[in-house]
Amino acid sequence: MSQPQYTPSLAPEHWTSWAPDVADAFMVADNHNRFIGARYAAHGDDWIEMSLPWREDLVETEDGALGPGVLIALLDLTCSRSVWTRLSGYRPHATLDLRVDHLRQPRPRAALRAFARCHQLTRHLAYVSGSAHDGNPDDPVATATGVFISTLGYFE
Amino acid sequence: MSGGAPLLPDTPFARSLGIEIAGIEADVVRLLMPFSNRVTGRPDLLHGGSIGGLFDMAVMANLRLALSEASPEAKIERVNMTVRYLRAGRKLLTYADAEIIRLGRTLATVSARAWQEDRNRPIATAEASLLVLRPD
């Protein structure tokens, strides 16, 4: 994994200097994102992909599959990051609502991969759609739709 | 409790987040999730994603309880869940419970709420649809 050249901070002067692939460095804090082990995989203008390796302590089924709890967390995180990707910068915001459609259970011991695209951005609201799979993007385990809110405003 | 799965299966993920049954009153299962680094989002605030996991377990526990008498061997399949975030969760214990809005022959609709100090001021709510597959 490549090392970022700087450590992003939450200070407002850094809000526009983020790049999606170095935002993982932001997750130096010992928090939920760090705990579940999600990491940056790829991005485009308005979308991002995150990966989540399989781990024994995240398992919720008898046959050793991930989710659904960690799947929801991964989708929430990926959707949130897609907004920052579209903004090319960080903005504090909160999930307003998030809907997850469970298409099928992930396979035992499979890693998860989530994709999210911020398809609409207004001053205070960001609209995102995403999905997650366990190896084959044409056979997703879940889809997601989320709305995020920034009371400060995503832009001037 | 007759046959079927435990209300809250002892999964690694539940153990990782410290999620447990807080109590069962009037046929409602209440879960708790302690505050820890593992469920933190921004400093000293609860991470929204961890509330999603708590909701899923609360929904399932209450649905299992509702099915335990008439259909203890029923299989439950998740269809979807929508979480609405209302207030920031703080550095406190989080509770969640759920209400069966409708339990039909094959479809269940369950509404859940999560709170910290006051159940009347929830930090989030969720609504879930699930399929109930009864062997009989």
PDB file of C-alpha atoms in Angstrom, chain A residues 30-33 35 56-60 68-70 72-73 76 90 92-93 95-102, chain B residues 11-13 16-17 37-42 47-50 52-53 56-57 78-85:
ATOM      1  CA  ASP A  30      -8.827   3.977  16.463  1.00  0.00           C
ATOM      2  CA  ASN A  31     -12.487   3.972  15.435  1.00  0.00           C
ATOM      3  CA  HIS A  32     -15.127   1.872  13.715  1.00  0.00           C
ATOM      4  CA  ASN A  33     -13.764   2.354  10.209  1.00  0.00           C
ATOM      5  CA  PHE A  35     -11.764  -1.618  13.294  1.00  0.00           C
ATOM      6  CA  GLU A  56     -12.888 -13.985  11.795  1.00  0.00           C
ATOM      7  CA  ASP A  57     -14.061 -11.383  14.332  1.00  0.00           C
ATOM      8  CA  LEU A  58     -16.421  -9.751  11.810  1.00  0.00           C
ATOM      9  CA  VAL A  59     -18.306 -12.957  11.005  1.00  0.00           C
ATOM     10  CA  GLU A  60     -22.039 -13.200  11.648  1.00  0.00           C
ATOM     11  CA  PRO A  68     -24.948  -8.115   7.517  1.00  0.00           C
ATOM     12  CA  GLY A  69     -23.743  -5.710  10.205  1.00  0.00           C
ATOM     13  CA  VAL A  70     -20.339  -5.068   8.706  1.00  0.00           C
ATOM     14  CA  ILE A  72     -24.105  -1.989   6.327  1.00  0.00           C
ATOM     15  CA  ALA A  73     -21.128  -0.225   7.894  1.00  0.00           C
ATOM     16  CA  ASP A  76     -22.357   3.643   4.798  1.00  0.00           C
ATOM     17  CA  TYR A  90     -13.491  16.532   2.806  1.00  0.00           C
ATOM     18  CA  PRO A  92     -18.041  17.098   7.681  1.00  0.00           C
ATOM     19  CA  HIS A  93     -21.425  15.553   7.054  1.00  0.00           C
ATOM     20  CA  THR A  95     -25.851  10.159   7.044  1.00  0.00           C
ATOM     21  CA  LEU A  96     -29.470  11.240   6.918  1.00  0.00           C
ATOM     22  CA  ASP A  97     -30.781   7.940   5.755  1.00  0.00           C
ATOM     23  CA  LEU A  98     -29.427   4.771   4.266  1.00  0.00           C
ATOM     24  CA  ARG A  99     -31.328   1.911   2.686  1.00  0.00           C
ATOM     25  CA  VAL A 100     -29.732  -1.448   2.065  1.00  0.00           C
ATOM     26  CA  ASP A 101     -31.356  -4.108  -0.119  1.00  0.00           C
ATOM     27  CA  HIS A 102     -30.013  -7.542   0.741  1.00  0.00           C
TER      28      HIS A 102
ATOM     29  CA  THR B  11     -21.515 -14.307  16.643  1.00  0.00           C
ATOM     30  CA  PRO B  12     -17.947 -13.005  16.511  1.00  0.00           C
ATOM     31  CA  PHE B  13     -19.238  -9.645  15.248  1.00  0.00           C
ATOM     32  CA  SER B  16     -16.556  -7.719  18.863  1.00  0.00           C
ATOM     33  CA  LEU B  17     -18.963  -4.828  19.414  1.00  0.00           C
ATOM     34  CA  ASN B  37     -13.397   2.858  20.072  1.00  0.00           C
ATOM     35  CA  ARG B  38     -14.739   0.089  17.874  1.00  0.00           C
ATOM     36  CA  VAL B  39     -18.053   1.908  17.383  1.00  0.00           C
ATOM     37  CA  THR B  40     -16.699   5.441  17.218  1.00  0.00           C
ATOM     38  CA  GLY B  41     -17.026   7.616  14.173  1.00  0.00           C
ATOM     39  CA  ARG B  42     -15.815  11.137  14.741  1.00  0.00           C
ATOM     40  CA  HIS B  47     -20.477   5.714  14.077  1.00  0.00           C
ATOM     41  CA  GLY B  48     -23.643   5.454  12.018  1.00  0.00           C
ATOM     42  CA  GLY B  49     -22.564   2.173  10.485  1.00  0.00           C
ATOM     43  CA  SER B  50     -22.343   0.490  13.882  1.00  0.00           C
ATOM     44  CA  GLY B  52     -26.924  -0.337  11.441  1.00  0.00           C
ATOM     45  CA  GLY B  53     -25.449  -3.552  12.812  1.00  0.00           C
ATOM     46  CA  ASP B  56     -30.161  -5.616  12.283  1.00  0.00           C
ATOM     47  CA  MET B  57     -29.637  -7.670  15.426  1.00  0.00           C
ATOM     48  CA  ARG B  78     -33.602 -10.197   5.006  1.00  0.00           C
ATOM     49  CA  VAL B  79     -35.142  -8.166   2.208  1.00  0.00           C
ATOM     50  CA  ASN B  80     -34.064  -4.650   3.102  1.00  0.00           C
ATOM     51  CA  MET B  81     -33.591  -2.136   5.875  1.00  0.00           C
ATOM     52  CA  THR B  82     -33.734   1.663   5.879  1.00  0.00           C
ATOM     53  CA  VAL B  83     -32.021   3.504   8.714  1.00  0.00           C
ATOM     54  CA  ARG B  84     -32.859   7.111   9.514  1.00  0.00           C
ATOM     55  CA  TYR B  85     -30.360   9.007  11.611  1.00  0.00           C
TER      56      TYR B  85
END
